[in-house]
Amino acid sequence: MVQEKSSKIGYLYGILAAAFYGLNPLFALPLYHDGLDTWSVLLFRYLMSLPLLAVIMVFQKCDFRISFREAKELCILGFLMSASSIFLYLAYNHMDAGIASTVLFVYPILTAILMTVVFRERNNMIVWLCLLAATIGIAILSKSDGVVYVTMLGVLLSILSAVVYAFYLTFINKGSLGGMPSVKITFYVMTFGTLLIMMGVGYNGYVICPEGTGWLCSFGSALFPTSLSLILTALAIQRIGSTQTAILGAFEPVTAVAIGVLIFDEKLSGNSIVGIVMILLAVTTVVMQKK
């Protein structure tokens, strides 16, 4: 009975984590419309997440100290996470946000490939057939029919975001941070990730601050798709495992597409529907058969 209750909570955590991450367009697009560029949007998202995570750490009585070895791993994770965010947010400038988030959802398949190539994990023919199906789905998505806004550059940026995130998942899975509380990992991942964002801001030469309700959007971006999503993902993995958590990740692009259509008046074309269905079916098949 205790195990069953824990599993139910784990599924709830996984659904909430995916849905929260799918809220990225809800907070990012209004900031773009207000004139903020990608670097400015990400800078305030990452900076505002740090005090939120620090408060949670204090509440949970977590020790802020880390060893040099842990710092190196967390630095790598932070750079990978921020790089994935950068590519995704840049993609928002070149295609509809819901479609970009759907293309991003190929990361479980890419993770399977990395585990095969780097750690010699065996994958059967189903994985490779699903990879082919997902690739075809992305190709269909990238072919704009005038109803949705899609460019090849936007698709490429979304794929790069997925590739980097797959490296993040592979590294955190094989790293030595298993005994560290999830909120502490998230805090330092965001801390080191902020450094990369600040480098981008420095290269850009300027930063644009939000105004009015833009601050609420920045706060919402820091709270839901960043702090809460990453913490809930770690909690879900602890209770139901990475496979089931990845399956629940399908709520991520579904949420993003729904927000794009219902709030930002993005359109769903025949190409986008077929492409989305192919990607979701391919990825879900992979993670389910891994069970």
Short mmCIF file of C-alpha atoms in Angstrom, two decimals:
data_model
loop_
_atom_site.label_atom_id
_atom_site.label_comp_id
_atom_site.label_asym_id
_atom_site.label_seq_id
_atom_site.Cartn_x
_atom_site.Cartn_y
_atom_site.Cartn_z
CA MET A 1 0.00 0.00 0.00
CA VAL A 2 2.83 2.42 0.83
CA GLN A 3 4.60 1.58 -2.44
CA GLU A 4 1.35 2.10 -4.40
CA LYS A 5 0.80 5.50 -2.77
CA SER A 6 4.39 6.49 -3.53
CA SER A 7 3.92 5.50 -7.18
CA LYS A 8 0.74 7.57 -7.49
CA ILE A 9 2.54 10.59 -6.06
CA GLY A 10 5.42 9.93 -8.45
CA TYR A 11 3.09 9.98 -11.47
CA LEU A 12 1.58 13.23 -10.20
CA TYR A 13 5.08 14.73 -9.86
CA GLY A 14 5.96 13.61 -13.38
CA ILE A 15 2.80 15.08 -14.92
CA LEU A 16 3.24 18.38 -13.09
CA ALA A 17 6.94 18.57 -14.02
CA ALA A 18 6.21 18.09 -17.73
CA ALA A 19 3.23 20.45 -17.70
CA PHE A 20 5.23 23.13 -15.88
CA TYR A 21 8.08 22.89 -18.41
CA GLY A 22 5.55 23.17 -21.20
CA LEU A 23 4.65 26.60 -19.80
CA ASN A 24 7.87 28.08 -21.23
CA PRO A 25 6.06 29.83 -24.14
CA LEU A 26 3.43 31.26 -21.79
CA PHE A 27 6.05 33.36 -20.01
CA ALA A 28 8.69 33.80 -22.74
CA LEU A 29 6.57 34.99 -25.66
CA PRO A 30 5.07 38.04 -23.87
CA LEU A 31 8.61 39.11 -22.98
CA TYR A 32 9.63 38.79 -26.64
CA HIS A 33 6.60 40.87 -27.60
CA ASP A 34 7.74 43.52 -25.10
CA GLY A 35 11.05 43.83 -26.94
CA LEU A 36 13.32 41.63 -24.82
CA ASP A 37 15.84 39.49 -26.67
CA THR A 38 16.70 35.86 -25.93
CA TRP A 39 19.64 36.66 -23.66
CA SER A 40 17.67 39.11 -21.55
CA VAL A 41 14.72 36.72 -21.15
CA LEU A 42 16.99 33.87 -20.06
CA LEU A 43 19.11 36.04 -17.77
CA PHE A 44 16.17 37.11 -15.62
CA ARG A 45 14.68 33.61 -15.73
CA TYR A 46 17.88 32.08 -14.33
CA LEU A 47 18.70 34.89 -11.90
CA MET A 48 15.23 34.91 -10.37
CA SER A 49 15.24 31.13 -9.92
CA LEU A 50 18.26 31.25 -7.59
CA PRO A 51 16.62 32.93 -4.55
CA LEU A 52 13.58 30.68 -4.97
CA LEU A 53 15.75 27.57 -4.86
CA ALA A 54 17.85 28.98 -2.00
CA VAL A 55 14.71 29.51 0.11
CA ILE A 56 13.65 25.90 -0.53
CA MET A 57 17.12 24.68 0.45
CA VAL A 58 16.98 26.66 3.70
CA PHE A 59 13.49 25.34 4.42
CA GLN A 60 14.71 21.76 3.83
CA LYS A 61 17.87 22.47 5.90
CA CYS A 62 20.18 21.56 3.01
CA ASP A 63 23.91 22.15 3.35
CA PHE A 64 25.11 24.65 0.73
CA ARG A 65 28.67 23.31 0.78
CA ILE A 66 29.94 21.25 -2.15
CA SER A 67 33.25 19.56 -2.84
CA PHE A 68 35.56 20.46 -5.72
CA ARG A 69 34.59 17.25 -7.53
CA GLU A 70 30.89 18.00 -7.11
CA ALA A 71 31.48 21.57 -8.32
CA LYS A 72 33.05 20.28 -11.55
CA GLU A 73 30.10 17.99 -12.28
CA LEU A 74 27.56 20.66 -11.40
CA CYS A 75 29.36 23.17 -13.61
CA ILE A 76 29.14 20.82 -16.59
CA LEU A 77 25.46 20.16 -15.87
CA GLY A 78 24.80 23.88 -15.53
CA PHE A 79 26.43 24.68 -18.85
CA LEU A 80 24.52 21.88 -20.59
CA MET A 81 21.18 22.98 -19.12
CA SER A 82 21.69 26.64 -20.01
CA ALA A 83 22.89 25.76 -23.53
CA SER A 84 19.71 23.73 -24.06
CA SER A 85 17.63 26.70 -22.87
CA ILE A 86 19.52 29.08 -25.17
CA PHE A 87 18.91 26.95 -28.28
CA LEU A 88 15.21 26.49 -27.42
CA TYR A 89 14.60 30.19 -26.77
CA LEU A 90 16.43 31.12 -29.96
CA ALA A 91 14.16 28.67 -31.81
CA TYR A 92 11.13 30.62 -30.58
CA ASN A 93 12.28 33.45 -32.86
CA HIS A 94 12.14 31.21 -35.94
CA MET A 95 9.09 28.98 -35.47
CA ASP A 96 5.90 28.62 -33.45
CA ALA A 97 6.72 27.87 -29.82
CA GLY A 98 4.47 24.81 -29.61
CA ILE A 99 6.16 23.20 -32.60
CA ALA A 100 9.62 24.01 -31.21
CA SER A 101 8.71 22.31 -27.94
CA THR A 102 7.46 19.25 -29.84
CA VAL A 103 10.72 18.91 -31.76
CA LEU A 104 12.56 19.20 -28.43
CA PHE A 105 10.73 16.06 -27.25
CA VAL A 106 13.04 13.81 -29.31
CA TYR A 107 15.54 14.02 -26.43
CA PRO A 108 14.60 10.58 -24.97
CA ILE A 109 15.55 8.93 -28.27
CA LEU A 110 18.78 10.93 -28.46
CA THR A 111 19.54 9.89 -24.89
CA ALA A 112 19.11 6.25 -25.89
CA ILE A 113 21.57 6.75 -28.74
CA LEU A 114 24.12 8.37 -26.41
CA MET A 115 23.80 5.52 -23.93
CA THR A 116 24.45 3.10 -26.78
CA VAL A 117 27.44 4.92 -28.26
CA VAL A 118 29.11 6.10 -25.05
CA PHE A 119 28.18 3.43 -22.51
CA ARG A 120 27.60 0.50 -24.89
CA GLU A 121 24.01 0.07 -23.78
CA ARG A 122 22.21 -2.24 -26.19
CA ASN A 123 19.11 -1.06 -28.04
CA ASN A 124 16.92 -3.20 -30.27
CA MET A 125 15.49 -2.51 -33.70
CA ILE A 126 12.42 -0.79 -32.24
CA VAL A 127 14.59 2.08 -31.00
CA TRP A 128 16.12 2.67 -34.41
CA LEU A 129 12.77 2.41 -36.21
CA CYS A 130 11.33 4.96 -33.80
CA LEU A 131 14.33 7.21 -34.41
CA LEU A 132 13.56 7.04 -38.14
CA ALA A 133 9.88 7.82 -37.48
CA ALA A 134 10.79 10.80 -35.29
CA THR A 135 13.19 12.09 -37.94
CA ILE A 136 10.45 11.87 -40.59
CA GLY A 137 8.10 13.65 -38.18
CA ILE A 138 10.59 16.48 -37.75
CA ALA A 139 10.99 16.72 -41.53
CA ILE A 140 7.22 17.02 -41.93
CA LEU A 141 7.11 19.71 -39.25
CA SER A 142 9.87 21.67 -40.93
CA LYS A 143 7.88 21.83 -44.19
CA SER A 144 5.76 24.92 -43.69
CA ASP A 145 2.47 25.00 -45.59
CA GLY A 146 1.72 28.62 -44.81
CA VAL A 147 -0.51 27.86 -41.82
CA VAL A 148 2.19 27.54 -39.18
CA TYR A 149 5.42 29.47 -38.85
CA VAL A 150 8.31 27.03 -39.25
CA THR A 151 11.83 27.53 -40.59
CA MET A 152 14.72 25.12 -41.04
CA LEU A 153 16.82 27.27 -38.68
CA GLY A 154 14.14 26.99 -36.01
CA VAL A 155 14.01 23.20 -36.40
CA LEU A 156 17.82 22.99 -36.24
CA LEU A 157 17.92 25.08 -33.05
CA SER A 158 15.23 22.90 -31.44
CA ILE A 159 17.16 19.75 -32.36
CA LEU A 160 20.34 21.23 -30.89
CA SER A 161 18.43 21.97 -27.69
CA ALA A 162 17.29 18.33 -27.58
CA VAL A 163 20.82 17.04 -28.24
CA VAL A 164 22.34 19.12 -25.44
CA TYR A 165 19.55 18.12 -23.04
CA ALA A 166 20.18 14.47 -23.91
CA PHE A 167 23.82 14.99 -22.90
CA TYR A 168 22.57 16.57 -19.67
CA LEU A 169 20.38 13.56 -18.85
CA THR A 170 23.16 11.12 -19.75
CA PHE A 171 25.72 12.92 -17.63
CA ILE A 172 23.49 13.32 -14.59
CA ASN A 173 22.49 9.65 -14.86
CA LYS A 174 26.11 8.45 -14.87
CA GLY A 175 27.53 11.08 -12.52
CA SER A 176 28.25 10.81 -8.79
CA LEU A 177 25.56 13.19 -7.52
CA GLY A 178 22.99 10.52 -6.71
CA GLY A 179 23.08 11.17 -2.97
CA MET A 180 22.67 14.94 -3.29
CA PRO A 181 19.18 16.42 -2.68
CA SER A 182 17.41 17.34 -5.91
CA VAL A 183 16.87 20.96 -4.90
CA LYS A 184 20.59 21.35 -4.18
CA ILE A 185 21.50 19.93 -7.59
CA THR A 186 19.01 22.25 -9.22
CA PHE A 187 20.33 25.29 -7.33
CA TYR A 188 23.91 24.78 -8.46
CA VAL A 189 22.91 23.78 -11.99
CA MET A 190 21.09 27.13 -12.24
CA THR A 191 24.03 28.93 -10.61
CA PHE A 192 26.59 27.67 -13.10
CA GLY A 193 24.09 27.97 -15.93
CA THR A 194 23.64 31.64 -15.08
CA LEU A 195 27.36 32.17 -15.72
CA LEU A 196 26.99 30.98 -19.31
CA ILE A 197 23.93 33.18 -19.81
CA MET A 198 25.90 36.16 -18.47
CA MET A 199 28.68 35.42 -20.97
CA GLY A 200 26.11 35.59 -23.74
CA VAL A 201 24.77 38.87 -22.39
CA GLY A 202 28.31 40.26 -22.31
CA TYR A 203 28.92 39.18 -25.90
CA ASN A 204 25.58 40.72 -26.88
CA GLY A 205 26.69 43.98 -25.29
CA TYR A 206 23.44 44.95 -23.61
CA VAL A 207 20.54 43.68 -21.52
CA ILE A 208 16.89 44.73 -21.67
CA CYS A 209 14.99 44.79 -18.37
CA PRO A 210 11.33 43.77 -18.17
CA GLU A 211 8.73 46.41 -17.46
CA GLY A 212 5.37 46.21 -15.71
CA THR A 213 3.82 42.78 -16.11
CA GLY A 214 7.07 41.62 -17.71
CA TRP A 215 8.47 41.13 -14.23
CA LEU A 216 5.59 38.76 -13.46
CA CYS A 217 6.40 36.79 -16.61
CA SER A 218 10.07 36.58 -15.59
CA PHE A 219 9.07 35.41 -12.11
CA GLY A 220 6.66 32.84 -13.55
CA SER A 221 9.37 31.56 -15.89
CA ALA A 222 11.79 31.20 -12.97
CA LEU A 223 9.19 29.45 -10.79
CA PHE A 224 7.28 27.02 -13.01
CA PRO A 225 9.34 25.79 -16.02
CA THR A 226 12.61 26.18 -14.11
CA SER A 227 12.62 25.65 -10.34
CA LEU A 228 9.48 23.56 -9.84
CA SER A 229 9.84 21.56 -13.06
CA LEU A 230 13.42 20.44 -12.36
CA ILE A 231 12.72 19.61 -8.72
CA LEU A 232 9.54 17.65 -9.53
CA THR A 233 11.34 15.74 -12.29
CA ALA A 234 13.97 14.55 -9.81
CA LEU A 235 11.28 13.58 -7.29
CA ALA A 236 9.34 11.66 -9.94
CA ILE A 237 12.43 9.70 -10.99
CA GLN A 238 13.02 8.71 -7.36
CA ARG A 239 9.53 7.22 -7.12
CA ILE A 240 8.64 5.78 -10.53
CA GLY A 241 11.96 5.70 -12.37
CA SER A 242 13.33 7.55 -15.36
CA THR A 243 11.40 5.50 -17.95
CA GLN A 244 7.92 6.32 -16.66
CA THR A 245 8.96 9.92 -15.99
CA ALA A 246 10.11 10.22 -19.61
CA ILE A 247 6.75 8.88 -20.83
CA LEU A 248 4.97 11.55 -18.79
CA GLY A 249 7.22 14.09 -20.53
CA ALA A 250 4.76 13.85 -23.43
CA PHE A 251 2.66 16.36 -21.50
CA GLU A 252 5.42 18.90 -22.15
CA PRO A 253 4.92 19.51 -25.90
CA VAL A 254 1.16 18.96 -25.57
CA THR A 255 1.01 21.77 -23.01
CA ALA A 256 3.21 24.04 -25.14
CA VAL A 257 1.13 23.43 -28.28
CA ALA A 258 -2.13 24.01 -26.38
CA ILE A 259 -0.83 27.31 -24.98
CA GLY A 260 0.37 28.40 -28.42
CA VAL A 261 -3.00 27.67 -30.01
CA LEU A 262 -5.31 28.86 -27.22
CA ILE A 263 -3.41 31.94 -26.00
CA PHE A 264 -1.07 33.10 -28.77
CA ASP A 265 -3.33 32.26 -31.73
CA GLU A 266 -0.84 29.86 -33.31
CA LYS A 267 -2.33 27.59 -35.96
CA LEU A 268 -2.32 23.80 -36.28
CA SER A 269 -1.87 22.66 -39.85
CA GLY A 270 -2.10 19.16 -41.28
CA ASN A 271 1.71 18.98 -41.41
CA SER A 272 2.09 20.00 -37.78
CA ILE A 273 -0.53 17.50 -36.55
CA VAL A 274 1.04 14.60 -38.47
CA GLY A 275 4.54 15.56 -37.36
CA ILE A 276 3.53 15.95 -33.71
CA VAL A 277 1.75 12.57 -33.66
CA MET A 278 4.73 10.79 -35.27
CA ILE A 279 7.21 12.29 -32.81
CA LEU A 280 5.08 11.54 -29.74
CA LEU A 281 4.34 7.98 -30.86
CA ALA A 282 8.00 7.30 -31.67
CA VAL A 283 9.34 8.61 -28.39
CA THR A 284 6.61 7.01 -26.27
CA THR A 285 7.21 3.65 -27.96
CA VAL A 286 10.92 3.85 -27.17
CA VAL A 287 10.54 4.66 -23.49
CA MET A 288 7.73 2.11 -23.03
CA GLN A 289 9.62 -0.77 -24.64
CA LYS A 290 12.67 0.07 -22.47
CA LYS A 291 10.52 -0.94 -19.50
#
